[in-house]
Coordinates of C-alpha atoms and ligand atoms in Angstrom, one line a residue:
X130 CA -3.7 39.3 -14.9
X131 CA -6.7 40.5 -12.7
X132 CA -6.2 43.1 -10.1
X133 CA -6.8 42.0 -6.5
X134 CA -9.6 44.5 -6.3
X135 CA -11.4 43.1 -9.3
X136 CA -10.9 39.6 -7.8
X137 CA -12.5 40.7 -4.6
X138 CA -15.4 42.3 -6.6
X139 CA -16.1 39.1 -8.5
X140 CA -15.9 37.1 -5.2
X141 CA -18.6 39.2 -3.6
X142 CA -20.6 39.2 -6.8
X143 CA -20.4 35.3 -6.7
X144 CA -21.4 35.3 -3.0
X145 CA -24.4 37.5 -3.7
X146 CA -25.6 35.3 -6.6
X147 CA -25.0 32.2 -4.5
X148 CA -27.2 33.5 -1.6
X149 CA -29.9 34.6 -4.0
X150 CA -29.9 31.2 -5.7
X151 CA -30.2 29.3 -2.4
X152 CA -33.7 30.5 -1.6
X153 CA -35.1 29.3 1.7
X154 CA -37.1 26.2 0.9
X155 CA -38.5 25.5 4.3
X156 CA -39.6 27.1 7.6
X157 CA -41.1 25.9 10.9
X158 CA -43.0 27.7 13.5
X159 CA -43.6 25.9 16.8
X160 CA -45.7 28.8 18.0
X161 CA -45.4 32.3 16.5
X162 CA -43.7 34.2 19.3
X163 CA -41.5 36.7 17.5
X164 CA -42.4 35.4 14.1
X165 CA -42.3 38.0 11.3
X166 CA -45.4 37.2 9.3
X167 CA -47.2 39.4 6.9
X168 CA -50.5 40.1 8.8
X169 CA -53.6 42.0 7.7
X170 CA -57.2 42.3 8.5
X171 CA -57.6 41.7 12.2
X172 CA -54.9 39.0 12.3
X173 CA -52.5 39.2 15.2
X174 CA -50.0 37.2 17.2
X175 CA -51.1 36.9 20.8
X176 CA -48.6 37.4 23.7
X177 CA -48.7 33.6 24.2
X178 CA -47.5 33.1 20.6
X179 CA -50.7 32.0 19.0
X180 CA -51.5 33.2 15.5
X181 CA -55.0 34.7 15.9
X182 CA -56.3 35.1 12.4
X183 CA -59.7 36.5 13.3
X184 CA -61.0 37.1 16.8
X185 CA -64.6 37.3 18.1
X186 CA -65.4 40.3 15.9
X187 CA -68.2 40.3 13.4
X188 CA -67.8 40.4 9.6
X189 CA -64.0 40.5 9.6
X190 CA -61.2 38.8 7.7
X191 CA -57.7 38.0 8.7
X192 CA -54.7 37.0 6.7
X193 CA -51.3 35.8 7.7
X194 CA -48.6 35.0 5.1
X195 CA -45.0 34.0 5.3
X196 CA -43.3 37.2 4.3
X197 CA -41.1 35.7 1.6
X198 CA -42.4 34.0 -1.5
X199 CA -41.4 30.5 -2.2
X200 CA -40.4 29.0 -5.6
X201 CA -43.2 26.7 -6.8
X202 CA -42.2 26.3 -10.4
X203 CA -38.9 26.8 -12.0
X204 CA -39.0 29.0 -15.2
X205 CA -38.9 25.8 -17.2
X206 CA -40.1 22.5 -16.0
X207 CA -42.9 21.0 -13.9
X208 CA -44.4 22.3 -10.7
X209 CA -42.3 21.5 -7.7
X210 CA -43.6 19.3 -4.9
X211 CA -44.5 20.9 -1.5
X212 CA -45.6 19.8 1.9
X213 CA -47.1 21.7 4.8
X214 CA -48.6 20.9 8.2
X215 CA -50.3 23.1 10.7
X216 CA -52.2 22.9 14.0
X217 CA -55.3 25.0 14.2
X218 CA -58.4 25.6 16.4
X219 CA -61.6 27.3 15.7
X220 CA -63.2 28.5 18.9
X221 CA -66.9 29.2 18.3
X222 CA -69.0 31.2 20.6
X223 CA -71.7 28.5 20.4
X224 CA -70.4 25.1 19.6
X225 CA -73.8 23.9 18.4
X226 CA -73.9 26.7 15.8
X227 CA -71.9 26.8 12.6
X228 CA -69.3 29.5 12.1
X229 CA -67.3 30.6 9.1
X230 CA -64.1 28.8 8.5
X231 CA -60.5 29.3 7.4
X232 CA -58.1 28.1 4.7
X233 CA -54.5 27.4 4.0
X234 CA -53.7 29.1 0.7
X235 CA -51.0 29.4 -1.9
X236 CA -51.4 32.9 -3.5
X237 CA -49.5 35.1 -5.9
X238 CA -50.1 38.1 -3.6
X239 CA -50.5 38.9 0.1
X240 CA -52.9 41.7 -0.8
X241 CA -56.3 40.3 -0.4
X242 CA -57.9 43.6 0.6
X243 CA -60.8 43.1 -1.9
X244 CA -61.7 39.7 -0.5
X245 CA -64.9 39.4 1.6
X246 CA -65.6 37.8 4.9
X247 CA -68.4 35.2 5.7
X248 CA -68.7 32.4 3.1
X249 CA -65.9 33.9 1.0
X250 CA -63.5 33.0 3.8
X251 CA -61.4 36.2 3.1
X252 CA -60.1 34.7 -0.1
X253 CA -62.4 35.9 -2.9
X254 CA -65.3 38.1 -3.5
X255 CA -68.5 37.8 -5.5
X256 CA -66.8 39.1 -8.6
X257 CA -63.5 37.2 -8.7
X258 CA -64.8 33.9 -7.3
X259 CA -63.9 31.1 -9.8
X260 CA -61.8 33.4 -11.9
X261 CA -58.8 31.7 -13.3
X262 CA -56.9 35.0 -12.9
X263 CA -56.9 34.4 -9.2
X264 CA -54.0 31.8 -9.3
X265 CA -55.0 30.6 -5.9
X266 CA -54.8 27.1 -4.5
X267 CA -56.6 26.7 -1.1
X268 CA -57.5 24.0 1.4
X269 CA -60.6 25.2 3.1
X270 CA -61.8 24.1 6.5
X271 CA -65.4 25.2 6.0
X272 CA -68.0 25.3 8.8
X273 CA -71.0 26.5 6.8
X274 CA -72.9 24.8 4.2
X275 CA -73.2 27.2 1.3
X276 CA -75.5 25.7 -1.5
X277 CA -74.2 28.3 -4.0
X278 CA -70.7 26.7 -3.7
X279 CA -72.2 23.2 -3.7
X280 CA -70.9 22.5 -0.2
X281 CA -71.5 19.0 1.0
X282 CA -72.2 19.9 4.6
X283 CA -71.4 22.4 7.3
X284 CA -68.2 20.7 8.5
X285 CA -66.0 19.8 5.6
X286 CA -62.5 20.0 4.2
X287 CA -62.1 21.0 0.5
X288 CA -59.5 21.6 -2.1
X289 CA -60.2 24.8 -3.9
X290 CA -58.6 26.0 -7.1
X291 CA -59.4 29.7 -7.8
X292 CA -62.9 29.0 -6.6
X293 CA -64.9 28.3 -3.4
X294 CA -66.6 25.5 -5.3
X295 CA -64.3 22.8 -4.2
X296 CA -62.5 20.5 -6.7
X297 CA -62.9 17.8 -4.1
X298 CA -64.3 17.8 -0.5
X299 CA -65.0 15.5 2.4
X300 CA -66.6 15.7 5.8
X301 CA -64.0 16.6 8.4
X302 CA -62.4 13.6 10.0
X303 CA -59.7 10.9 9.6
X304 CA -59.2 7.2 9.1
X305 CA -58.1 5.5 12.2
X306 CA -55.6 3.3 10.4
X307 CA -56.4 0.3 12.5
X308 CA -57.5 -3.1 11.1
X309 CA -61.0 -1.8 10.4
X310 CA -59.7 1.6 9.2
X311 CA -62.8 3.3 10.6
X312 CA -63.6 6.9 9.7
X313 CA -63.7 9.1 12.7
X314 CA -65.5 12.4 12.4
X315 CA -64.0 15.6 13.7
X316 CA -65.9 18.8 14.5
X317 CA -63.9 21.7 13.0
X318 CA -65.3 24.3 15.4
X319 CA -65.0 22.2 18.5
X320 CA -62.4 24.5 19.9
X321 CA -60.0 21.6 20.1
X322 CA -56.6 21.8 18.3
X323 CA -56.4 19.7 15.2
X324 CA -53.6 19.1 12.7
X325 CA -53.7 19.2 8.9
X326 CA -51.2 18.0 6.4
X327 CA -51.2 19.1 2.8
X328 CA -48.9 17.2 0.5
X329 CA -48.5 17.8 -3.2
X330 CA -46.4 15.7 -5.5
X331 CA -45.4 17.7 -8.6
X332 CA -44.7 14.6 -10.6
X333 CA -48.1 13.0 -10.6
X334 CA -49.9 16.1 -9.6
X335 CA -51.4 14.4 -6.6
X336 CA -52.6 16.6 -3.7
X337 CA -53.4 14.8 -0.4
X338 CA -55.0 16.4 2.6
X339 CA -54.9 14.6 5.9
X340 CA -56.2 15.7 9.3
X341 CA -56.3 14.3 12.8
X342 CA -56.7 15.5 16.4
X343 CA -53.5 17.3 17.5
X344 CA -50.7 15.2 18.8
X345 CA -51.9 12.1 17.0
X346 CA -49.5 10.6 14.5
X347 CA -50.3 11.5 10.9
X348 CA -53.0 9.0 9.7
X349 CA -51.6 6.9 6.8
X350 CA -54.7 7.3 4.7
X351 CA -55.4 10.8 3.6
X352 CA -58.8 12.3 4.0
X353 CA -58.7 13.8 0.5
X354 CA -56.6 12.8 -2.4
X355 CA -57.1 14.5 -5.8
X356 CA -55.2 15.0 -9.0
X357 CA -54.8 18.7 -9.4
X358 CA -52.9 20.2 -12.3
X359 CA -51.3 23.3 -10.7
X360 CA -49.1 24.1 -13.8
X361 CA -51.5 26.9 -14.9
X362 CA -52.3 27.9 -11.4
X363 CA -49.1 28.6 -9.6
X364 CA -46.5 31.1 -10.7
X365 CA -42.8 30.7 -10.2
X366 CA -43.0 32.6 -6.9
X367 CA -45.9 32.1 -4.6
X368 CA -46.8 33.2 -1.0
X369 CA -48.2 30.7 1.5
X370 CA -50.4 31.6 4.4
X371 CA -53.8 31.5 6.0
X372 CA -57.1 33.3 5.6
X373 CA -60.2 33.3 7.7
X374 CA -63.5 35.1 8.0
X375 CA -66.2 35.7 10.6
X376 CA -69.9 36.1 9.9
X377 CA -72.6 38.6 10.9
X378 CA -74.0 36.7 13.9
X379 CA -71.3 34.1 14.3
X380 CA -67.8 35.3 15.0
X381 CA -65.5 32.5 16.0
X382 CA -61.9 32.9 16.8
X383 CA -59.5 31.2 14.4
X384 CA -56.1 30.1 15.8
X385 CA -53.0 28.6 14.3
X386 CA -50.7 27.1 16.9
X387 CA -47.8 25.9 14.8
X388 CA -46.9 25.6 11.1
X389 CA -44.1 24.1 9.0
X390 CA -43.6 24.2 5.2
X391 CA -41.1 22.8 2.7
X392 CA -40.7 22.9 -1.0
X393 CA -39.5 19.6 -2.5
X394 CA -39.5 17.7 0.8
X395 CA -41.6 16.8 3.7
X396 CA -42.4 19.6 6.1
X397 CA -40.7 19.3 9.4
X398 CA -42.8 17.7 12.2
X399 CA -44.1 20.1 14.7
X400 CA -42.8 20.0 18.3
X401 CA -46.0 19.8 20.3
X402 CA -44.3 20.6 23.5
X403 CA -43.4 24.0 22.1
X404 CA -46.8 24.9 20.8
X405 CA -48.6 27.7 22.7
X406 CA -51.7 26.9 24.8
X407 CA -55.1 27.9 23.6
X408 CA -57.0 30.1 25.9
X409 CA -58.5 27.4 28.1
X410 CA -61.4 29.3 29.3
X411 CA -62.7 29.7 25.8
X412 CA -62.1 26.1 24.5
X413 CA -62.3 23.7 27.4
X414 CA -65.2 25.2 29.3
X415 CA -67.1 25.8 26.1
X416 CA -70.7 25.1 26.9
X417 CA -72.8 22.9 24.7
X418 CA -75.4 25.5 24.1
X419 CA -76.4 29.0 25.1
X420 CA -79.0 27.4 27.5
X421 CA -76.4 25.4 29.2
X422 CA -74.7 28.5 30.5
X423 CA -77.8 30.6 30.7
X424 CA -79.4 28.1 33.1
X425 CA -76.8 28.1 35.9
X426 CA -76.5 31.9 35.6
X427 CA -80.3 32.2 35.8
X428 CA -80.5 29.8 38.8
X429 CA -77.6 31.5 40.5
X430 CA -79.2 34.9 40.0
X431 CA -82.6 33.6 41.1
X432 CA -81.0 32.1 44.3
X433 CA -79.2 35.4 44.9
X434 CA -82.4 37.3 44.6
X435 CA -84.3 34.9 46.9
X436 CA -81.5 35.0 49.5
X437 CA -81.4 38.8 49.3
X438 CA -85.1 39.0 49.7
X439 CA -85.1 36.6 52.6
X440 CA -82.3 38.5 54.3
X441 CA -84.1 41.7 53.7
X442 CA -87.4 40.4 55.0
X443 CA -85.9 38.7 58.0
X444 CA -83.7 41.8 58.6
X445 CA -86.8 44.0 58.5
X446 CA -88.6 41.6 60.7
X447 CA -85.8 41.7 63.3
X448 CA -85.3 45.4 62.8
X449 CA -89.0 46.2 63.3
X450 CA -89.8 43.4 65.7
X451 CA -92.4 44.2 68.3
X452 CA -94.0 42.5 71.3
X453 CA -97.7 42.3 71.0
X454 CA -99.8 40.2 73.4
X455 CA -103.4 39.2 73.2
X456 CA -104.5 41.5 76.0
X457 CA -103.3 44.4 74.0
X458 CA -105.9 43.9 71.2
X459 CA -108.3 46.4 72.8
X460 CA -105.6 49.0 72.8
X461 CA -105.1 48.8 69.0
X462 CA -105.9 52.4 68.3
X463 CA -103.3 53.5 70.9
X464 CA -100.6 51.4 69.5
X465 CA -97.9 52.5 67.1
X466 CA -95.9 50.2 65.0
X467 CA -92.2 50.3 65.7
X468 CA -91.6 50.8 61.9
X469 CA -93.7 54.0 62.0
X470 CA -91.7 55.4 65.0
X471 CA -88.5 54.3 63.4
X472 CA -89.3 56.2 60.3
X473 CA -90.7 59.2 62.2
X474 CA -87.4 59.6 64.1
X475 CA -85.2 58.9 61.2
X476 CA -84.0 55.7 62.8
X477 CA -83.6 57.2 66.2
X478 CA -80.7 59.3 65.0
X479 CA -78.8 61.4 67.5
X480 CA -79.7 64.5 65.6
X481 CA -83.3 63.9 66.7
X482 CA -82.4 63.4 70.3
X483 CA -84.3 65.9 72.5
X484 CA -82.9 64.8 75.8
X485 CA -81.8 62.0 78.1
X486 CA -83.7 61.5 81.3
X487 CA -83.6 59.0 84.1
X488 CA -86.1 56.9 82.3
X489 CA -84.6 56.9 78.8
X490 CA -84.0 58.9 75.8
X491 CA -86.5 61.2 74.1
X492 CA -86.5 61.8 70.3
X493 CA -88.3 64.2 68.1
X494 CA -90.1 62.8 65.1
X495 CA -92.7 63.4 62.5
X496 CA -95.3 60.7 62.0
X497 CA -95.0 59.7 58.3
X498 CA -98.8 59.2 57.8
X499 CA -100.1 62.4 59.5
X500 CA -97.1 64.7 59.5
X501 CA -97.7 65.3 63.2
X502 CA -94.7 66.3 65.2
X503 CA -94.2 63.9 68.2
X504 CA -91.8 63.2 71.0
X505 CA -90.9 59.5 71.4
X506 CA -89.6 58.3 74.7
X507 CA -87.7 55.0 74.8
X508 CA -87.9 53.4 78.1
X509 CA -86.1 50.2 79.0
X510 CA -88.7 47.9 80.4
X511 CA -88.7 44.2 80.9
X512 CA -92.1 42.9 80.1
X513 CA -93.5 40.8 82.8
X514 CA -95.6 41.5 85.9
X515 CA -97.0 44.9 85.9
X516 CA -96.7 45.5 82.2
X517 CA -100.4 44.9 81.6
X518 CA -101.4 47.4 84.3
X519 CA -98.8 49.9 83.1
X520 CA -100.0 49.8 79.5
X521 CA -103.6 50.1 80.7
X522 CA -102.6 53.2 82.6
X523 CA -100.8 54.7 79.6
X524 CA -103.9 54.1 77.5
X525 CA -106.1 55.7 80.1
X526 CA -103.8 58.7 80.3
X527 CA -104.0 58.9 76.5
X528 CA -107.7 59.7 77.0
X529 CA -106.9 62.8 79.0
X530 CA -107.9 66.0 77.1
X531 CA -106.9 69.3 78.6
X532 CA -105.0 72.2 77.2
X533 CA -102.6 72.1 80.1
X534 CA -101.9 68.4 80.0
X535 CA -99.4 67.1 77.5
X536 CA -101.3 64.8 75.1
X537 CA -100.2 61.2 75.3
X538 CA -100.7 59.7 71.9
X539 CA -99.9 56.0 72.3
X540 CA -97.2 53.4 72.8
X541 CA -95.3 50.6 71.3
X542 CA -93.7 47.6 72.9
X543 CA -90.6 45.8 71.9
X544 CA -88.5 43.2 73.6
X545 CA -87.2 44.9 76.8
X546 CA -88.4 48.3 75.6
X547 CA -91.4 50.5 75.8
X548 CA -91.9 53.5 73.5
X549 CA -94.2 56.3 74.6
X550 CA -95.4 58.8 72.1
X551 CA -96.4 62.4 73.1
X552 CA -97.3 65.6 71.4
X553 CA -94.1 67.4 70.6
X554 CA -93.5 70.6 72.7
X555 CA -91.3 72.9 70.7
X556 CA -90.1 74.8 73.7
X557 CA -89.1 71.8 75.8
X558 CA -89.4 71.8 79.5
X559 CA -89.6 74.6 82.0
X560 CA -86.4 73.8 83.8
X561 CA -84.5 74.7 80.7
X562 CA -85.9 78.2 80.9
X563 CA -85.2 78.4 84.6
X564 CA -81.7 77.1 84.8
X565 CA -80.2 77.3 81.3
X566 CA -78.4 80.6 81.1
X567 CA -78.4 80.6 77.3
X568 CA -82.2 80.8 77.2
X569 CA -84.0 84.1 77.6
X570 CA -85.4 84.4 81.1
X571 CA -89.1 84.4 81.5
X572 CA -90.8 87.5 82.8
X573 CA -93.1 87.3 85.8
X574 CA -96.3 87.6 83.8
X575 CA -95.2 84.5 81.7
X576 CA -94.2 82.6 84.8
X577 CA -97.5 83.3 86.5
X578 CA -99.3 82.1 83.4
X579 CA -97.4 78.9 83.4
X580 CA -98.1 78.3 87.0
X581 CA -101.8 78.9 86.4
X582 CA -101.7 76.5 83.6
X583 CA -100.2 73.8 85.7
X584 CA -102.7 74.4 88.4
X585 CA -105.5 74.2 85.9
X586 CA -104.1 70.9 84.6
X587 CA -103.9 69.5 88.1
X588 CA -107.4 70.5 88.8
X589 CA -108.5 68.6 85.7
X590 CA -106.6 65.5 86.8
X591 CA -107.8 65.5 90.3
X592 CA -111.4 66.7 90.0
X593 CA -112.7 66.7 86.5
X594 CA -111.8 63.5 84.8
X595 CA -113.5 60.1 85.3
X596 CA -110.5 58.8 87.1
X597 CA -108.3 60.5 89.6
X598 CA -104.9 60.9 88.3
X599 CA -102.2 61.6 90.8
X600 CA -99.1 62.9 89.0
X601 CA -96.8 62.8 92.0
X602 CA -93.8 64.3 90.3
X603 CA -94.6 67.8 89.4
X604 CA -91.3 69.6 88.9
X605 CA -90.0 72.0 86.4
X606 CA -88.6 69.3 84.1
X607 CA -92.1 67.8 83.9
X608 CA -93.7 71.0 82.9
X609 CA -93.6 71.3 79.1
X610 CA -94.0 74.5 77.1
X611 CA -95.8 74.6 73.9
X612 CA -95.2 77.0 71.0
X613 CA -96.9 79.9 72.9
X614 CA -95.0 79.0 76.1
X615 CA -98.2 77.6 77.8
X616 CA -97.4 75.2 80.5
X617 CA -98.5 71.6 80.1
X618 CA -98.1 68.8 82.6
X619 CA -96.2 66.0 81.1
X620 CA -94.4 62.8 81.9
X621 CA -97.1 60.6 83.4
X622 CA -94.6 57.7 83.6
X623 CA -95.0 57.8 87.3
X624 CA -98.6 58.7 87.6
X625 CA -101.0 56.3 89.2
X626 CA -104.6 56.0 88.4
X627 CA -107.2 55.5 91.1
X628 CA -110.8 54.7 90.7
X629 CA -112.8 57.4 92.5
X630 CA -113.5 56.1 95.9
X631 CA -111.0 53.2 95.8
X632 CA -108.5 52.6 98.5
X633 CA -105.2 52.1 96.7
X634 CA -103.3 50.5 99.6
X635 CA -100.9 49.0 97.3
X636 CA -99.9 52.2 95.8
X637 CA -96.2 52.8 96.3
X638 CA -94.6 56.1 96.8
X639 CA -92.5 57.0 93.8
X640 CA -91.3 60.4 92.6
X641 CA -88.7 62.9 93.2
X642 CA -88.2 63.7 96.9
X643 CA -88.8 67.3 97.4
X644 CA -91.5 67.5 94.8
X645 CA -93.9 65.1 96.4
X646 CA -96.9 66.6 98.2
X647 CA -96.2 66.5 101.9
X648 CA -99.4 64.8 102.6
X649 CA -98.7 62.2 99.9
X650 CA -95.4 61.6 101.4
X651 CA -96.9 61.3 104.8
X652 CA -100.2 59.7 104.2
X653 CA -99.2 57.2 101.6
X654 CA -102.5 55.4 101.7
X655 CA -104.5 58.5 101.3
X656 CA -103.3 59.5 97.9
X657 CA -106.3 58.3 96.0
X658 CA -108.9 58.4 98.6
X659 CA -110.9 61.3 97.2
X660 CA -114.4 60.0 96.5
X661 CA -116.9 61.5 94.3
X662 CA -120.5 61.5 95.5
X663 CA -122.3 58.9 93.4
Ligands
NAG75 C1 -34.4 24.4 5.8 O1 -34.0 25.7 5.7 C2 -32.8 26.0 6.3 C3 -32.5 27.5 6.2 O2 -33.6 28.2 6.6 C4 -31.7 25.2 5.7 O3 -30.5 25.5 6.4 C5 -32.0 23.7 5.8 O4 -31.1 23.0 5.2 C6 -33.4 23.5 5.2 N1 -33.7 22.1 5.4 C7 -33.9 21.3 4.4 C8 -34.3 19.9 4.8 O5 -33.8 21.6 3.2
NAG76 C1 -60.2 41.7 18.2 O1 -59.1 42.3 17.7 C2 -59.2 43.7 17.5 C3 -58.0 44.1 16.7 O2 -56.9 43.4 17.1 C4 -59.4 44.3 18.8 O3 -59.6 45.7 18.6 C5 -60.6 43.8 19.4 O4 -60.8 44.3 20.7 C6 -60.6 42.3 19.5 N1 -61.9 41.8 20.0 C7 -62.0 40.8 20.9 C8 -63.4 40.4 21.2 O5 -61.0 40.2 21.3
NAG77 C1 -54.1 46.1 -2.3 O1 -54.9 46.1 -3.5 C2 -55.8 47.2 -3.6 C3 -56.7 47.0 -4.9 O2 -56.4 45.8 -5.5 C4 -55.0 48.5 -3.7 O3 -55.9 49.6 -3.8 C5 -54.2 48.6 -2.5 O4 -53.4 49.8 -2.5 C6 -53.3 47.4 -2.3 N1 -52.6 47.5 -1.0 C7 -51.3 47.3 -0.9 C8 -50.7 47.4 0.5 O5 -50.6 47.1 -1.8
NAG78 C1 -51.3 10.6 -1.3 O1 -51.9 9.4 -0.7 C2 -51.7 8.3 -1.4 C3 -52.6 7.2 -0.6 O2 -52.2 7.1 0.7 C4 -50.3 7.9 -1.4 O3 -50.1 6.7 -2.2 C5 -49.5 9.0 -2.1 O4 -48.1 8.8 -2.0 C6 -49.8 10.3 -1.4 N1 -49.2 11.4 -2.1 C7 -48.6 12.4 -1.5 C8 -48.1 13.5 -2.3 O5 -48.4 12.4 -0.3

């Protein structure tokens, strides 16, 4: 009589043997999210659940095996039948160019670390290719024509036994199965998902390979049908999986979307609704050729450059726009371009602002061409009647040369604006010294010298020049001081020119009340009446 403990022991022993005996004979992956595959090389499972064997990386291999081996041959007896189906996609960088392919394989080991990329598809290397010791059965999806392996073209499906030189191969495609049973070609590296079925019957040793675009029913006529004696190829236990390889200049991405397998039975159909999506940007919008995407990019870039140039040119035109009329031609030498003044004053920045007067703002600047320091006065001025005369006056004033007269260098006209350019006076105007408590006060000798200077300047204006210039607004703020504090008459904005001997009846009185000469104030018409004996 057996003790209960022993009974229990035998029971568990029986259970253990039973579970070992009933080895899993099938599996199905509708997408690989969470799947425990044996991955190596650069193979990975993407977050979307795609099995990415090799990605766009050069000279790489990728392998993915079901982690548990499957029984292919009982210790005694014939090779078992098996069936597998999978959906794959090869996304090439350039769909016109060939790229290296991939393979489904039945292998005695998952360690393919010595296998090479490129034409060896990550399965063999130059030494062990075609060696019977490999014990490998493969179905290759080859996208390169390798003459050394007697490849038929650069887009074929082949049955390989231990060797890349296929036992049997056909151009990729399928038979439509309709009345005409037409052959339809498929492009392996089109980036579109396609399905492959591999069916092996152990009894008559027939191996069929069938393919079609994904989601199409399995074509009834296989693409490849060969008699392959696997009895000396497969061991009792074999691993099933995939291998792929990239090239040196072509590095496509090899994807498997779903996979099912069964020993001694037909592999379960894949559920297309559960298959993960391929990265659309890479497959759907795959351009035909490098030129196809280069061209729009080039055109776009060109258009962008043209637009930017136009905006820049128009912008500069507007920014530096000036008003120049025909009558100004003769004043060419006295005219400054707005661009030059803009640059000189650093874009009329506030830090260059010297002062704000009743007539506008005055900026300090350095003329870029000559490095001369200048003062630029911006005066609002609507062009129209009087402008011509005004400019003529300014130009005339520019011809004045006297050490006590601030040199007027020229002008520039813009819409609604007049810019007057003078010599820069480092010490500013006299009123600053007289009224600004922060400045050192001038001694009497200096004051006297300034007054003499102003008088000397006035004498020149009234007596010694070819025209009579009546300043009419001589006040401290219009007396400028140079580096040595010499007084210079400035701001001729209000001056009027008279021909010697003319009778300027039209001359209006303008100026600052209190600074106008009494006789000018009183005898308006006599302002310019001084005549020079001819
Ligand atoms: C497939 O495998 C599962 C266990 O993983 C088993 O339960 C099922 O019966 C198998 N299917 C067939 C048709 O053998
Ligand atoms: C390819 O995969 C490797 C390893 O997973 C990764 O380091 C690399 O960035 C990937 N390259 C591209 C182009 O996706
Ligand atoms: C794979 O095989 C190589 C040589 O055949 C060996 O050096 C390496 O250790 C093996 N790797 C694993 C993980 O077994
Ligand atoms: C292979 O294809 C042929 C022809 O269609 C068919 O008669 C045979 O049963 C198929 N064998 C397998 C194992 O599917």
